[in-house]
Amino acid sequence: MTEHLIVGLGNVGREYELTWHNLGFIMLDSLAEEYKLSFSTIKFKGYFQKFRLGDEQFYLLKPVTYMNNSGEAVKACLDYFKLEPEQLLVLYDDFELPFGDLRYRDKGGAGTHNGMKSIVQHVKSTNFPRLRIGAGPIPEQYSIVDFVLSKIPSQKQQALPALAKRIQTFVQAMGKSNAKQAVNVLHSQNASTLAKLAERQAKLQAKATKQQIEASIQQTEEAK
């Protein structure tokens, strides 16, 4: 049996519900709902649940330590189940990615995210998987702190279930032989990736149209 710990980052309290900084909580809540689970039990300094998919055992954790001390809960859970950092997956918001993008990495630094800094500090490793959830760009009138603690606009809230579904599909492939393919699929559905593909397709179409016009003109000239 392969074990995984999936942690969603956020802040507890009604005032933080549906804020950008709670995207990790929101996505983990949706994952739990998919398997008819509710976060009513507090263990390891967080709301805890678990489920199995075949030979894969998943533990879900929402730290109640507030963002800046998230590492305390993560370390407690890893130690209890005797898991390695590589068996961890952290879901968290990232304002440097555009909204609609999901970006997976199997290791790396904490960047500017205080929750990730706390995890790195307590786990004493940067070699753990993470899934960044796009929250950007930050509007000009906001500071970073004000933005991440602001409510997600209602129009963008409507797009959250689709993001959650993509994460659910990705989680279902974790630890399996097609995990690398699952990462590629995850990234290929990003809004920024789709926009680049559309732009590339438009350029190719414009080039083909130009060539058709030039060929038609040449044929007309040759027929004279």
Short mmCIF file of C-alpha atoms in Angstrom, two decimals:
data_model
loop_
_atom_site.label_atom_id
_atom_site.label_comp_id
_atom_site.label_asym_id
_atom_site.label_seq_id
_atom_site.Cartn_x
_atom_site.Cartn_y
_atom_site.Cartn_z
CA MET A 1 0.00 0.00 0.00
CA THR A 2 1.26 3.47 -0.93
CA GLU A 3 0.48 6.34 1.43
CA HIS A 4 0.07 10.04 0.61
CA LEU A 5 -0.53 13.09 2.78
CA ILE A 6 -2.37 15.91 0.99
CA VAL A 7 -2.35 19.24 2.82
CA GLY A 8 -4.46 22.25 1.90
CA LEU A 9 -3.21 25.58 3.23
CA GLY A 10 -5.42 28.34 4.57
CA ASN A 11 -6.61 30.21 7.65
CA VAL A 12 -9.41 29.07 9.97
CA GLY A 13 -12.31 31.39 10.75
CA ARG A 14 -15.38 32.69 8.90
CA GLU A 15 -13.62 35.93 8.01
CA TYR A 16 -11.16 33.96 5.87
CA GLU A 17 -13.70 31.84 4.00
CA LEU A 18 -13.53 32.17 0.21
CA THR A 19 -10.44 34.39 0.34
CA TRP A 20 -7.58 33.90 -2.09
CA HIS A 21 -5.27 32.71 0.68
CA ASN A 22 -7.69 29.86 1.41
CA LEU A 23 -7.59 28.28 -2.03
CA GLY A 24 -5.77 25.28 -0.56
CA PHE A 25 -8.59 24.77 1.96
CA ILE A 26 -11.23 25.20 -0.74
CA MET A 27 -9.67 22.62 -3.04
CA LEU A 28 -9.17 20.11 -0.20
CA ASP A 29 -12.80 20.58 0.89
CA SER A 30 -13.92 19.73 -2.65
CA LEU A 31 -11.69 16.65 -2.69
CA ALA A 32 -13.20 15.48 0.61
CA GLU A 33 -16.73 16.06 -0.68
CA GLU A 34 -15.95 13.90 -3.71
CA TYR A 35 -15.47 10.95 -1.33
CA LYS A 36 -18.39 11.88 0.97
CA LEU A 37 -16.06 13.07 3.75
CA SER A 38 -16.39 16.03 6.11
CA PHE A 39 -13.69 17.72 8.17
CA SER A 40 -15.13 17.34 11.66
CA THR A 41 -12.19 15.66 13.41
CA ILE A 42 -9.16 17.59 14.65
CA LYS A 43 -5.89 15.64 14.80
CA PHE A 44 -2.27 16.67 14.27
CA LYS A 45 -3.20 20.35 14.82
CA GLY A 46 -5.57 20.24 11.86
CA TYR A 47 -8.82 18.95 10.43
CA PHE A 48 -8.09 15.40 9.37
CA GLN A 49 -9.70 12.80 7.09
CA LYS A 50 -8.61 9.79 5.06
CA PHE A 51 -9.76 7.58 2.20
CA ARG A 52 -8.46 4.76 0.01
CA LEU A 53 -8.35 4.26 -3.73
CA GLY A 54 -7.33 0.68 -4.45
CA ASP A 55 -3.83 0.27 -3.02
CA GLU A 56 -3.44 4.02 -2.42
CA GLN A 57 -4.06 5.43 1.08
CA PHE A 58 -4.69 9.17 1.25
CA TYR A 59 -4.59 11.35 4.35
CA LEU A 60 -6.12 14.83 4.12
CA LEU A 61 -5.08 17.65 6.46
CA LYS A 62 -6.19 21.27 6.91
CA PRO A 63 -3.93 22.91 9.54
CA VAL A 64 -5.73 24.98 12.18
CA THR A 65 -2.50 26.69 13.22
CA TYR A 66 -3.12 29.61 10.84
CA MET A 67 -1.02 29.97 7.73
CA ASN A 68 2.29 31.06 9.24
CA ASN A 69 2.55 27.94 11.43
CA SER A 70 1.26 25.35 8.95
CA GLY A 71 4.46 23.34 9.26
CA GLU A 72 3.62 22.32 12.83
CA ALA A 73 0.58 20.34 11.68
CA VAL A 74 2.34 18.89 8.64
CA LYS A 75 5.33 17.68 10.69
CA ALA A 76 3.04 16.11 13.34
CA CYS A 77 1.10 14.16 10.71
CA LEU A 78 4.19 13.03 8.80
CA ASP A 79 5.82 11.82 12.01
CA TYR A 80 2.75 9.92 13.20
CA PHE A 81 2.37 7.94 9.98
CA LYS A 82 6.14 7.71 9.46
CA LEU A 83 5.93 9.31 6.03
CA GLU A 84 8.77 10.85 4.06
CA PRO A 85 8.53 14.41 2.65
CA GLU A 86 8.26 12.89 -0.84
CA GLN A 87 4.88 11.42 0.19
CA LEU A 88 3.51 14.89 0.85
CA LEU A 89 1.47 17.04 -1.56
CA VAL A 90 0.75 20.65 -0.57
CA LEU A 91 -2.07 22.65 -2.21
CA TYR A 92 -1.67 26.42 -1.89
CA ASP A 93 -2.44 29.75 -3.55
CA ASP A 94 0.09 31.55 -5.71
CA PHE A 95 -0.56 35.10 -6.93
CA GLU A 96 2.35 34.82 -9.37
CA LEU A 97 0.28 32.36 -11.43
CA PRO A 98 -2.83 33.56 -13.29
CA PHE A 99 -6.18 32.40 -12.01
CA GLY A 100 -7.16 29.19 -13.79
CA ASP A 101 -3.63 27.79 -13.80
CA LEU A 102 -2.44 24.81 -11.74
CA ARG A 103 1.29 24.15 -11.56
CA TYR A 104 2.84 20.97 -10.10
CA ARG A 105 6.44 20.62 -8.95
CA ASP A 106 7.98 17.70 -7.07
CA LYS A 107 10.42 19.93 -5.16
CA GLY A 108 11.61 23.52 -4.82
CA GLY A 109 11.83 26.48 -2.49
CA ALA A 110 9.04 28.14 -0.54
CA GLY A 111 9.05 31.41 -2.47
CA THR A 112 7.17 34.20 -0.70
CA HIS A 113 4.44 31.98 0.71
CA ASN A 114 4.52 31.97 4.53
CA GLY A 115 2.70 28.65 4.81
CA MET A 116 5.26 26.98 2.59
CA LYS A 117 8.11 28.63 4.51
CA SER A 118 6.75 27.11 7.71
CA ILE A 119 6.51 23.65 6.16
CA VAL A 120 10.07 23.81 4.83
CA GLN A 121 11.27 24.95 8.26
CA HIS A 122 9.56 22.13 10.18
CA VAL A 123 10.03 19.32 7.65
CA LYS A 124 13.63 20.45 7.05
CA SER A 125 13.36 19.65 3.36
CA THR A 126 12.32 21.23 0.08
CA ASN A 127 12.04 17.84 -1.62
CA PHE A 128 8.28 17.46 -1.40
CA PRO A 129 5.60 17.80 -4.10
CA ARG A 130 3.42 20.88 -4.27
CA LEU A 131 0.53 22.07 -6.41
CA ARG A 132 0.32 25.84 -6.86
CA ILE A 133 -3.15 27.24 -7.49
CA GLY A 134 -3.15 30.42 -9.56
CA ALA A 135 -4.60 33.48 -7.81
CA GLY A 136 -3.08 36.28 -9.90
CA PRO A 137 -2.62 38.79 -11.14
CA ILE A 138 -2.92 41.18 -8.21
CA PRO A 139 -4.96 44.29 -9.17
CA GLU A 140 -2.95 47.51 -8.99
CA GLN A 141 -5.02 48.93 -6.11
CA TYR A 142 -4.11 46.02 -3.79
CA SER A 143 -1.04 45.32 -1.69
CA ILE A 144 -0.04 41.65 -1.53
CA VAL A 145 -1.41 41.21 2.00
CA ASP A 146 -4.70 42.94 1.23
CA PHE A 147 -5.16 40.92 -1.93
CA VAL A 148 -4.56 37.41 -0.54
CA LEU A 149 -6.95 38.13 2.35
CA SER A 150 -9.64 39.58 0.06
CA LYS A 151 -12.71 37.63 -1.07
CA ILE A 152 -12.60 35.80 -4.39
CA PRO A 153 -15.00 37.65 -6.75
CA SER A 154 -18.27 35.79 -7.35
CA GLN A 155 -17.57 35.38 -11.07
CA LYS A 156 -14.31 33.57 -10.31
CA GLN A 157 -15.93 31.54 -7.54
CA GLN A 158 -18.04 29.95 -10.26
CA ALA A 159 -14.86 28.59 -11.85
CA LEU A 160 -13.64 26.91 -8.65
CA PRO A 161 -15.54 23.59 -9.14
CA ALA A 162 -13.80 23.06 -12.49
CA LEU A 163 -10.40 23.67 -10.86
CA ALA A 164 -11.30 21.27 -8.06
CA LYS A 165 -12.30 18.61 -10.58
CA ARG A 166 -8.93 18.87 -12.29
CA ILE A 167 -7.19 18.39 -8.93
CA GLN A 168 -9.41 15.40 -8.12
CA THR A 169 -8.46 13.78 -11.44
CA PHE A 170 -4.79 14.44 -10.74
CA VAL A 171 -4.96 12.96 -7.23
CA GLN A 172 -6.58 9.80 -8.57
CA ALA A 173 -3.50 9.24 -10.74
CA MET A 174 -0.94 9.86 -7.97
CA GLY A 175 1.48 7.03 -7.38
CA LYS A 176 0.45 5.19 -10.50
CA SER A 177 2.45 4.43 -13.63
CA ASN A 178 0.76 7.26 -15.52
CA ALA A 179 1.54 9.92 -12.90
CA LYS A 180 3.87 11.80 -15.28
CA GLN A 181 1.17 11.82 -17.92
CA ALA A 182 -1.27 13.14 -15.30
CA VAL A 183 1.05 16.11 -14.69
CA ASN A 184 1.20 16.83 -18.41
CA VAL A 185 -2.60 16.67 -18.66
CA LEU A 186 -2.94 18.95 -15.64
CA HIS A 187 -0.66 21.58 -17.16
CA SER A 188 -2.18 21.28 -20.65
CA GLN A 189 -5.55 22.43 -19.28
CA ASN A 190 -4.17 25.66 -17.82
CA ALA A 191 -5.82 28.84 -19.02
CA SER A 192 -2.44 30.33 -19.99
CA THR A 193 -1.48 27.17 -21.92
CA LEU A 194 -4.78 27.13 -23.80
CA ALA A 195 -4.35 30.82 -24.65
CA LYS A 196 -0.86 30.16 -26.05
CA LEU A 197 -2.15 27.22 -28.10
CA ALA A 198 -4.97 29.37 -29.48
CA GLU A 199 -2.48 32.13 -30.37
CA ARG A 200 -0.18 29.62 -32.07
CA GLN A 201 -3.10 28.13 -33.99
CA ALA A 202 -4.19 31.59 -35.12
CA LYS A 203 -0.67 32.35 -36.39
CA LEU A 204 -0.52 29.04 -38.26
CA GLN A 205 -3.92 29.71 -39.78
CA ALA A 206 -2.89 33.23 -40.83
CA LYS A 207 0.30 31.84 -42.39
CA ALA A 208 -1.66 29.18 -44.28
CA THR A 209 -4.16 31.77 -45.53
CA LYS A 210 -1.32 34.02 -46.69
CA GLN A 211 0.29 31.14 -48.56
CA GLN A 212 -3.02 30.28 -50.22
CA ILE A 213 -3.48 33.88 -51.35
CA GLU A 214 0.08 34.06 -52.68
CA ALA A 215 -0.37 30.75 -54.53
CA SER A 216 -3.63 31.98 -56.03
CA ILE A 217 -1.99 35.22 -57.20
CA GLN A 218 0.90 33.26 -58.74
CA GLN A 219 -1.51 30.98 -60.60
CA THR A 220 -3.40 34.00 -61.93
CA GLU A 221 -0.17 35.59 -63.12
CA GLU A 222 0.95 32.36 -64.83
CA ALA A 223 -2.42 32.04 -66.59
CA LYS A 224 -2.05 35.46 -68.26
#
